[in-house]
Short mmCIF file of C-alpha atoms and ligand atoms in Angstrom, two decimals:
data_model
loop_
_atom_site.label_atom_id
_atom_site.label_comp_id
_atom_site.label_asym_id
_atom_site.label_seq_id
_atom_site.Cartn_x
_atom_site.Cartn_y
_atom_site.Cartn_z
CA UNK A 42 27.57 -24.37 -16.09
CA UNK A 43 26.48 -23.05 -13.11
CA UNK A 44 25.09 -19.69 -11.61
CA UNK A 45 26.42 -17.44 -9.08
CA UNK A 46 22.87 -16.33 -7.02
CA UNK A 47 24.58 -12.96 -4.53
CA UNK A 48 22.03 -12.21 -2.04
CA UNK A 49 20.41 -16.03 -2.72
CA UNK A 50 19.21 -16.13 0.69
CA UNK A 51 17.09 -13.09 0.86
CA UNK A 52 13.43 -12.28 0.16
CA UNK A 53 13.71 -12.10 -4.00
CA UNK A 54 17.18 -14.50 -4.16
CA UNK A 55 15.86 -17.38 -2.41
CA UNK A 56 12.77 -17.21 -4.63
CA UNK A 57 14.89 -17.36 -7.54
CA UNK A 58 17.29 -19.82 -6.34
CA UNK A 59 13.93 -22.13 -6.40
CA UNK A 60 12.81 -21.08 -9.44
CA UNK A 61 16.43 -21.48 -11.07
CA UNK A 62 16.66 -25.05 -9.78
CA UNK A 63 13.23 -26.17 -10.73
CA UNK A 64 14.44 -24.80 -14.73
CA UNK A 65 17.22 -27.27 -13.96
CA UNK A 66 19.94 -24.77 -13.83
CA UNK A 67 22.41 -24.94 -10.91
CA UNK A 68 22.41 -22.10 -8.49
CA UNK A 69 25.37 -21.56 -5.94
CA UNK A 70 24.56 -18.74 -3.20
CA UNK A 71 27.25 -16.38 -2.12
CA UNK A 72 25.11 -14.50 0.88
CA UNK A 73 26.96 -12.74 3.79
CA UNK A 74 23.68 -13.53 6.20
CA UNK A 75 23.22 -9.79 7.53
CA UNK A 76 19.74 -9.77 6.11
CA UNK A 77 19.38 -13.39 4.35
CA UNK A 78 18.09 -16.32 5.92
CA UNK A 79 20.05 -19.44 5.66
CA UNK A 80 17.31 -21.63 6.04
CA UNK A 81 15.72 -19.66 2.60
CA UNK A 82 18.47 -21.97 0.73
CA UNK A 83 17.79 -25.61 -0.03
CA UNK A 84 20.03 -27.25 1.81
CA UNK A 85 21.13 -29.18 -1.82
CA UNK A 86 21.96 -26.02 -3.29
CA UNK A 87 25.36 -24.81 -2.62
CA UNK A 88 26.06 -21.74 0.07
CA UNK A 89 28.69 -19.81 0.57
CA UNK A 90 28.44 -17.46 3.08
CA UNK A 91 30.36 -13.85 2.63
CA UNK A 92 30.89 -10.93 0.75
CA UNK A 93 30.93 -10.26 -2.50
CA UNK A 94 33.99 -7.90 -2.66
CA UNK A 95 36.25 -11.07 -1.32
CA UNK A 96 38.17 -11.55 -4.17
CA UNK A 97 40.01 -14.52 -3.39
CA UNK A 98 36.77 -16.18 -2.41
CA UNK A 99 34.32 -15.23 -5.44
CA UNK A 100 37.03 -16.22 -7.72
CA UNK A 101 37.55 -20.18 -5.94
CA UNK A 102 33.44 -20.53 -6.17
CA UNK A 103 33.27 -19.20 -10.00
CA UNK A 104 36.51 -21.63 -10.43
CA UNK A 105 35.22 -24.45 -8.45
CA UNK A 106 31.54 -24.47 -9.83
CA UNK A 107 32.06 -23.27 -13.27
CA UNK A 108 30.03 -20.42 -13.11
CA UNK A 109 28.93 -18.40 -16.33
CA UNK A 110 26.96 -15.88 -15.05
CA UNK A 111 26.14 -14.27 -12.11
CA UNK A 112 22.37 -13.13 -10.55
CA UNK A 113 23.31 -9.89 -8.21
CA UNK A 114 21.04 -9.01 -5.55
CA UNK A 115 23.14 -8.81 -2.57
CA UNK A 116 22.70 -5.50 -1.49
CA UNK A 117 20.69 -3.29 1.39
CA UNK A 118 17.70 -2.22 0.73
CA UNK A 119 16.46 0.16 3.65
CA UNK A 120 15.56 3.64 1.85
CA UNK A 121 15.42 5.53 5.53
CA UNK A 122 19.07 3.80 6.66
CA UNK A 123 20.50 4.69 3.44
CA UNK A 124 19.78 8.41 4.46
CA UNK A 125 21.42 7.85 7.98
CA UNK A 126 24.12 6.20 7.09
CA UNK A 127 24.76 6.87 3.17
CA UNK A 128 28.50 5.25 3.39
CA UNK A 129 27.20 2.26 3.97
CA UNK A 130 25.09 1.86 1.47
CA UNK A 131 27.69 2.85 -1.32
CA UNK A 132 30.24 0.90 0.45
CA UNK A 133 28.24 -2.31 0.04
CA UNK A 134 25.87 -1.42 -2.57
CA UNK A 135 28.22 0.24 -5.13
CA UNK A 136 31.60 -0.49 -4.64
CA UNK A 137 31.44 -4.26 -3.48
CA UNK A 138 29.51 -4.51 -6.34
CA UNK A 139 32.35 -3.12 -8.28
CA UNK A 140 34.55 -5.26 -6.70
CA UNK A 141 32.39 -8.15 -7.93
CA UNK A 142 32.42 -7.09 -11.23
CA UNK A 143 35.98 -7.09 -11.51
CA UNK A 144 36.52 -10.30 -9.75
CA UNK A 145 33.95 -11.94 -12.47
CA UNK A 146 36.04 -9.90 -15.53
CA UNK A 147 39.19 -11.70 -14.70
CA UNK A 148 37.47 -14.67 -14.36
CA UNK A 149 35.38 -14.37 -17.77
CA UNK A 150 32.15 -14.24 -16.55
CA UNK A 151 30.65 -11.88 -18.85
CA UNK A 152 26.67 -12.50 -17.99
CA UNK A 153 25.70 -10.28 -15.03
CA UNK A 154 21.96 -9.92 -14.34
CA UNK A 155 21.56 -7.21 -12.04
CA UNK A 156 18.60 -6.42 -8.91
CA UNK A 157 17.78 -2.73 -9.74
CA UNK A 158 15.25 -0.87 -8.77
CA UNK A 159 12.62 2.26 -9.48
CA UNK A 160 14.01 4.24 -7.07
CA UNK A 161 16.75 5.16 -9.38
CA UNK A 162 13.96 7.54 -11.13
CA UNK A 163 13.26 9.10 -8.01
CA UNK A 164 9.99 10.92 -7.79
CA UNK A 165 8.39 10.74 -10.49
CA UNK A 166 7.39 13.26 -13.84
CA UNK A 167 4.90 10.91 -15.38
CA UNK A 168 2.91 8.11 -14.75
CA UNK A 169 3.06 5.31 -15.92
CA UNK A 170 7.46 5.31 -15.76
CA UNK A 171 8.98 3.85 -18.48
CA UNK A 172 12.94 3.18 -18.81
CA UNK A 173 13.48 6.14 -20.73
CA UNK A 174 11.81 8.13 -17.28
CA UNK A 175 14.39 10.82 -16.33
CA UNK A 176 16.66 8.81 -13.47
CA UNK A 177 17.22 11.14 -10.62
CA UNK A 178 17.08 9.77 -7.23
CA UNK A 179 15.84 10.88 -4.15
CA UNK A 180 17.95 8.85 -1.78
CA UNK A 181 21.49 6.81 -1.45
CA UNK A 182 19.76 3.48 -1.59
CA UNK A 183 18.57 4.75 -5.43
CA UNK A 184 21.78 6.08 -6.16
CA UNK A 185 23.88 3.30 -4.77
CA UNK A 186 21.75 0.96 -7.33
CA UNK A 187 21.72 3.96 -9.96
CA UNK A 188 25.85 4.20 -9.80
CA UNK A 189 25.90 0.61 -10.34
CA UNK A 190 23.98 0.54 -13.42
CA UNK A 191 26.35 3.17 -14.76
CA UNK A 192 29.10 0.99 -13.79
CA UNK A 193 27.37 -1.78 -15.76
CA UNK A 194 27.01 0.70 -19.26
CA UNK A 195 30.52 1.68 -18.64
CA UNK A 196 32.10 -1.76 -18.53
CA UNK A 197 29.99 -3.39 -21.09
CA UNK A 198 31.39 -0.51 -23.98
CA UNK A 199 34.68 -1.29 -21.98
CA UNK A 200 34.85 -4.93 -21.93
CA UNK A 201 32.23 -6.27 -23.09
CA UNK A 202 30.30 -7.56 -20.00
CA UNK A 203 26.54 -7.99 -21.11
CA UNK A 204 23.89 -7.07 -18.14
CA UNK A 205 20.23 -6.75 -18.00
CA UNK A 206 19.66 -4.47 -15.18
CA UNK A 207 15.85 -5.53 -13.28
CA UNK A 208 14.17 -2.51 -11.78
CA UNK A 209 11.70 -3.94 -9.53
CA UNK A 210 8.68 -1.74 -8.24
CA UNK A 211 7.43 -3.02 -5.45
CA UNK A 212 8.65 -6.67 -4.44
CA UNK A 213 5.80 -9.03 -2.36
CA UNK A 214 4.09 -12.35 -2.18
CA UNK A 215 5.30 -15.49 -1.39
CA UNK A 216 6.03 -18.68 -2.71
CA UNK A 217 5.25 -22.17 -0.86
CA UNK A 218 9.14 -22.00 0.34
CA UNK A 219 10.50 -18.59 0.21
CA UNK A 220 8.42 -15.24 1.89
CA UNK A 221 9.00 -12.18 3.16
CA UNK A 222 11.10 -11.95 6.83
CA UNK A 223 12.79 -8.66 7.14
CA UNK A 224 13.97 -7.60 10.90
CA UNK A 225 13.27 -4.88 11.03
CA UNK A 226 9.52 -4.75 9.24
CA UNK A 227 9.22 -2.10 7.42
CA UNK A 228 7.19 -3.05 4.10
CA UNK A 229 3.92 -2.35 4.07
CA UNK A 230 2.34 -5.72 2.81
CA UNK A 231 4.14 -7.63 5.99
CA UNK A 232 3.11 -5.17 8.16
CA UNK A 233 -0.53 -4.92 7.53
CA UNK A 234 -0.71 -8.73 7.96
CA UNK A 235 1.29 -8.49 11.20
CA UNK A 236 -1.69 -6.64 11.79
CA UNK A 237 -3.90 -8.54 10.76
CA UNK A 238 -2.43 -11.52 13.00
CA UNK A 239 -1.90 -9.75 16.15
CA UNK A 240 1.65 -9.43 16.02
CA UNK A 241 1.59 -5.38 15.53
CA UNK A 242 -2.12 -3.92 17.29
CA UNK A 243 -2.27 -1.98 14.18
CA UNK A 244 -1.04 -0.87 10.89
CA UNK A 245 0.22 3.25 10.34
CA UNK A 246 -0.77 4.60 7.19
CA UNK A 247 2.23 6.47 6.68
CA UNK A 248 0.15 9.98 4.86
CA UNK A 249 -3.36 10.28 4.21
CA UNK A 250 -3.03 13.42 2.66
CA UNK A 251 -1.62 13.11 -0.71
CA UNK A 252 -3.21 14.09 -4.11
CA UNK A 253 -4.16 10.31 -4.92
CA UNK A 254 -7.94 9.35 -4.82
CA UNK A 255 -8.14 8.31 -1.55
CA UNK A 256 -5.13 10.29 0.23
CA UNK A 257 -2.73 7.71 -0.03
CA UNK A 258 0.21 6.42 -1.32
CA UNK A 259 -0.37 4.18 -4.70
CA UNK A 260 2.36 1.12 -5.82
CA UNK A 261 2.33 -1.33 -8.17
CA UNK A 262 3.20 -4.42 -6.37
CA UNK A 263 4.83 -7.79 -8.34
CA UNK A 264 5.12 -10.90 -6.94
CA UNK A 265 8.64 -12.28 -6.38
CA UNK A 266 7.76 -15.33 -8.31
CA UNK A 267 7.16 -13.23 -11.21
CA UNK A 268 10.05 -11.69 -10.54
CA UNK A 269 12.34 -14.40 -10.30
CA UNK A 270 10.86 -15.49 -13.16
CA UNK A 271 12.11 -12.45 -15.10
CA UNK A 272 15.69 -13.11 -13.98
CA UNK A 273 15.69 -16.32 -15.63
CA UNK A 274 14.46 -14.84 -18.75
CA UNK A 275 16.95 -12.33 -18.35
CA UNK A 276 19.76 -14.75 -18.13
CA UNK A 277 18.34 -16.79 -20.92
CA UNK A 278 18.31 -13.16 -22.86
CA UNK A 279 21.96 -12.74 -22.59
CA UNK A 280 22.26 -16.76 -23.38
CA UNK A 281 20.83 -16.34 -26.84
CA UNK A 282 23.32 -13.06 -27.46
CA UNK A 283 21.10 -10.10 -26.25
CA UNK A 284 22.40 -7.02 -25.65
CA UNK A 285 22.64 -5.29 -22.72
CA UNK A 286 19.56 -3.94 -21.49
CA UNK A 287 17.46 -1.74 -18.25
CA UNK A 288 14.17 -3.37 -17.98
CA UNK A 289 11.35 -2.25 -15.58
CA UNK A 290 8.84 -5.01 -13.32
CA UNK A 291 6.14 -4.20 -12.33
CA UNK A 292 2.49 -4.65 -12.80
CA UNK A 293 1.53 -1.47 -14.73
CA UNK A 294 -1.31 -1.88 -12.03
CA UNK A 295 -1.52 0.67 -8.39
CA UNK A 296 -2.89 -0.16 -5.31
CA UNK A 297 -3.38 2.19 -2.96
CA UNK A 298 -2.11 2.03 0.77
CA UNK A 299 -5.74 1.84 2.07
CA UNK A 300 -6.71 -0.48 -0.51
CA UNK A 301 -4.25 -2.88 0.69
CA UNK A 302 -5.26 -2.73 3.97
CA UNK A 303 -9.11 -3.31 2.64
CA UNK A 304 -7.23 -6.56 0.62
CA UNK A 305 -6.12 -7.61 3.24
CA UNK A 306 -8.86 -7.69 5.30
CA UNK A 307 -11.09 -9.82 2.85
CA UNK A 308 -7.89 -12.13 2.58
CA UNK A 309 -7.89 -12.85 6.09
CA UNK A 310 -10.86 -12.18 7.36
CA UNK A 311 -9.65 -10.65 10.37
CA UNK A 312 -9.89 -7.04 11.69
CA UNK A 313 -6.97 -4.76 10.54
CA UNK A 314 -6.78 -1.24 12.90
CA UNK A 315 -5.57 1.35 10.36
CA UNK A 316 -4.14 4.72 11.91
CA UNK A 317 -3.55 7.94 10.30
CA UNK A 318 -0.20 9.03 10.90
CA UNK A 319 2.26 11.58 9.15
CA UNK A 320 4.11 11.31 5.80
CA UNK A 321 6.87 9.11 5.96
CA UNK A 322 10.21 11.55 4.64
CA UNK A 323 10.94 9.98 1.01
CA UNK A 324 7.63 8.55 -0.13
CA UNK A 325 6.53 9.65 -3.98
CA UNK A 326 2.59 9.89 -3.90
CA UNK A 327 2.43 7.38 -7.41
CA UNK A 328 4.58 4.91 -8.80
CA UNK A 329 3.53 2.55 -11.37
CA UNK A 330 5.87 0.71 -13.93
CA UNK A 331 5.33 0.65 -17.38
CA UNK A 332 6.75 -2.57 -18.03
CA UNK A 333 6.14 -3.10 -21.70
CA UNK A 334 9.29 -3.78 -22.13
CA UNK A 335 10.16 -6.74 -20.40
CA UNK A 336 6.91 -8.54 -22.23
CA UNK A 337 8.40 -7.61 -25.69
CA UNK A 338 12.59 -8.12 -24.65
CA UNK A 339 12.11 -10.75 -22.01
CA UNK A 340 8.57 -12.36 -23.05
CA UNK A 341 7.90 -11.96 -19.50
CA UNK A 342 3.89 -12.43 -18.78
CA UNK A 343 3.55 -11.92 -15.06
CA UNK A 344 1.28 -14.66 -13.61
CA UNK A 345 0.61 -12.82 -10.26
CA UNK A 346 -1.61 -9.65 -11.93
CA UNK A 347 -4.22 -9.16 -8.78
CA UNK A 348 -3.13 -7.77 -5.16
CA UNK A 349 -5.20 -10.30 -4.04
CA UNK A 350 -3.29 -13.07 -5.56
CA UNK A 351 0.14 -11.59 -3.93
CA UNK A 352 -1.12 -10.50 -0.41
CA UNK A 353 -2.97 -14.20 -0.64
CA UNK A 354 0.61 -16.05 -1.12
CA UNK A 355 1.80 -13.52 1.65
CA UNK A 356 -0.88 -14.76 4.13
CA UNK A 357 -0.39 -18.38 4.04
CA UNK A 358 3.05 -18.11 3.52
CA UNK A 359 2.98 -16.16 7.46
CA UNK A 360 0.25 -18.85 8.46
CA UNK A 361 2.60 -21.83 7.81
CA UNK A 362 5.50 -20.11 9.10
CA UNK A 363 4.67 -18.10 12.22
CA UNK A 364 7.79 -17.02 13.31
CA UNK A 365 9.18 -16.46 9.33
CA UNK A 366 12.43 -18.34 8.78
CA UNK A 367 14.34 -20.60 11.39
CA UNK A 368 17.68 -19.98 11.81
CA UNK A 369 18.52 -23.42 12.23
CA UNK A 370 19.10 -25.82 9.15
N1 UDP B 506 3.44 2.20 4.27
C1 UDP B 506 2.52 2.45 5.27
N2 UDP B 506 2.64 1.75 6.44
C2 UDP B 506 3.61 0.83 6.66
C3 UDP B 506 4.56 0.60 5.63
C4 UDP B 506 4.44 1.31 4.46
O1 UDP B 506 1.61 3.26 5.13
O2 UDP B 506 3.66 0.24 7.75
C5 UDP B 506 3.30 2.92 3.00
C6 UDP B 506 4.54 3.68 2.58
O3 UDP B 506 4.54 4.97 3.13
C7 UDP B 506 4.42 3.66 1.06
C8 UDP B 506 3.70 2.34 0.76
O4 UDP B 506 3.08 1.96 1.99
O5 UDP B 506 3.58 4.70 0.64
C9 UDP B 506 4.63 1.23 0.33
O6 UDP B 506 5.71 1.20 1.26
P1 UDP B 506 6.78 0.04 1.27
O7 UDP B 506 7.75 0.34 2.38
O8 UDP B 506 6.12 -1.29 1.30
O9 UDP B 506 7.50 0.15 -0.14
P2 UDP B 506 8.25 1.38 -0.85
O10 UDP B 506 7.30 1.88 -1.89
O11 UDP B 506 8.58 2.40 0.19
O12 UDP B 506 9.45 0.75 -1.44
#
């Protein structure tokens, strides 16, 4: 049986795709390419490229590859678009998904792991969040992803789809194959080694002035192979009968904005040109996951704990692969 990676040739999919296939499961990748990178996707693994609300087209790959369950990430992921241009964001984020869901229903795929997020808590009440954390979100991209997960609750009473919905805190690292090439930039861990490399002259700290001990922003950042890892336990979950679940990643760990930067500079050992500049609109002061629950559901034991460890992978990911992905295969 195989499974159906959406979004398999982005940042977190491709990582899992290589994870998936190195468990010996079969991944097939249905990724439209607006964001994904084709070259992300072993070119053994099988690609499909378009949307996930074409019916006619998710239901021949389920059909043709025997698929049992799907891995959803396929979605945008750009908080400040989201605000600009909400439709598109529930268009493809919510109701494709939807679409998705009930092409896999009338095909009997009842195994749906699904690429959440924290910012369907929006800002936050208490620190560190747990799943039970009040879910209000400050933006469409959060409640594009925060819609879905109703959808999810709603159609597993319904019908009996099982889900385990991931909500990642903050996504970086590489692995030897699979890193981070977003166009545009706008993460800070890529952009303070674009820094660090010349490509940007230097890195805005977006606030300096928020009530964290040094002024700015704190995440918990978690490596993407620790996160694809947790998909796999998540699909394995659902395998062995689990129920349906909402399961935080994360660290349970904060780094501050500035300590990054100072991360990054031992990392590399190059200069890194830090500016003050204004709040970005959107940005909570603190976020850090409490993700107990994934160690005791999933038996998920991140391997990635330190910054350094993830900005590390980041760095020599960006040294062997200067200009990111190539579009050609
Ligand atoms: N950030 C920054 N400079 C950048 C990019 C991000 O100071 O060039 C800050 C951002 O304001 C936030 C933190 O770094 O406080 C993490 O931002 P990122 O976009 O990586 O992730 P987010 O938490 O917004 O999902």
């Amino acid at each position: 049986m195989a499974i159906l990676v959406t979004g398999g040739a982005g940042y977190i999919g491709s990582a899992t795709v290589e994870l998936l296939r190195d468990r010996g499961e079969s991944p097939v990748v249905l990724d439209n390419l607006v964001y994904g990178h084709r070259a992300a996707v072993p070119a053994d693994v099988p690609f499909y490229q378009g949307d996930v609300g074409d019916r006619e087209l998710v239901t021949s790959i389920v059909t043709k590859h025997k698929i049992d369950a799907c891995i959803h990430f396929a979605a945008y992921a750009y908080v400040g678009e989201s605000v600009k241009d909400p439709s598109k964001y529930f268009e493809n984020n919510t109701l494709r998904t939807n679409e998705l869901l009930n092409t896999l229903r009338e095909c009997g795929v009842r195994r749906f792991v699904f690429s959440s997020t924290c910012a369907t808590y929006g800002d936050p009440v208490r620190i560190p969040i747990d799943e039970s954390h009040p879910q209000k979100p400050v933006n469409p991209y959060g409640w594009s992803k925060f819609m879905t997960e109703r959808i999810l609750e709603s159609y597993d009473t319904a019908y009996g789809l099982k889900f385990v919905a991931l909500r990642y805190f903050n996504a970086a690292g590489a692995t030897e194959r699979c890193g981070e090439h977003h166009d545009p930039e706008t993460h800070l861990i890529p952009n303070v080694l674009s820094a660090a490399d010349g490509e940007l002259p230097f890195v805005s700290v977006f606030g300096s002035d928020y009530d964290t001990p040094d002024g700015t922003c704190i995440r918990d950042y978690i490596h993407i192979e620790d996160l694809a890892n947790a998909h796999f336990l998540a699909l394995e979950h659902l395998r062995g009968g689990g129920d349906s679940e909402k399961i935080n990643l994360g660290n349970g760990v904060g780094f501050s904005v500035l300590e990054v930067i100072e991360t990054a500079r031992a990392v590399t050992g190059r200069e890194i040109e830090a500016r003050m500049e204004p709040r970005r609109a959107g940005d909570p002061p603190l976020l850090i996951a409490d993700a107990t629950k994934a160690r005791e559901v999933l038996g998920w034991v991140p391997k990635h704990a330190g910054l350094r460890s993830i900005v590390e992978s980041a760095w020599n990911w960006r040294l062997e692969n200067p200009n990111g992905y190539s579009e050609e295969l």
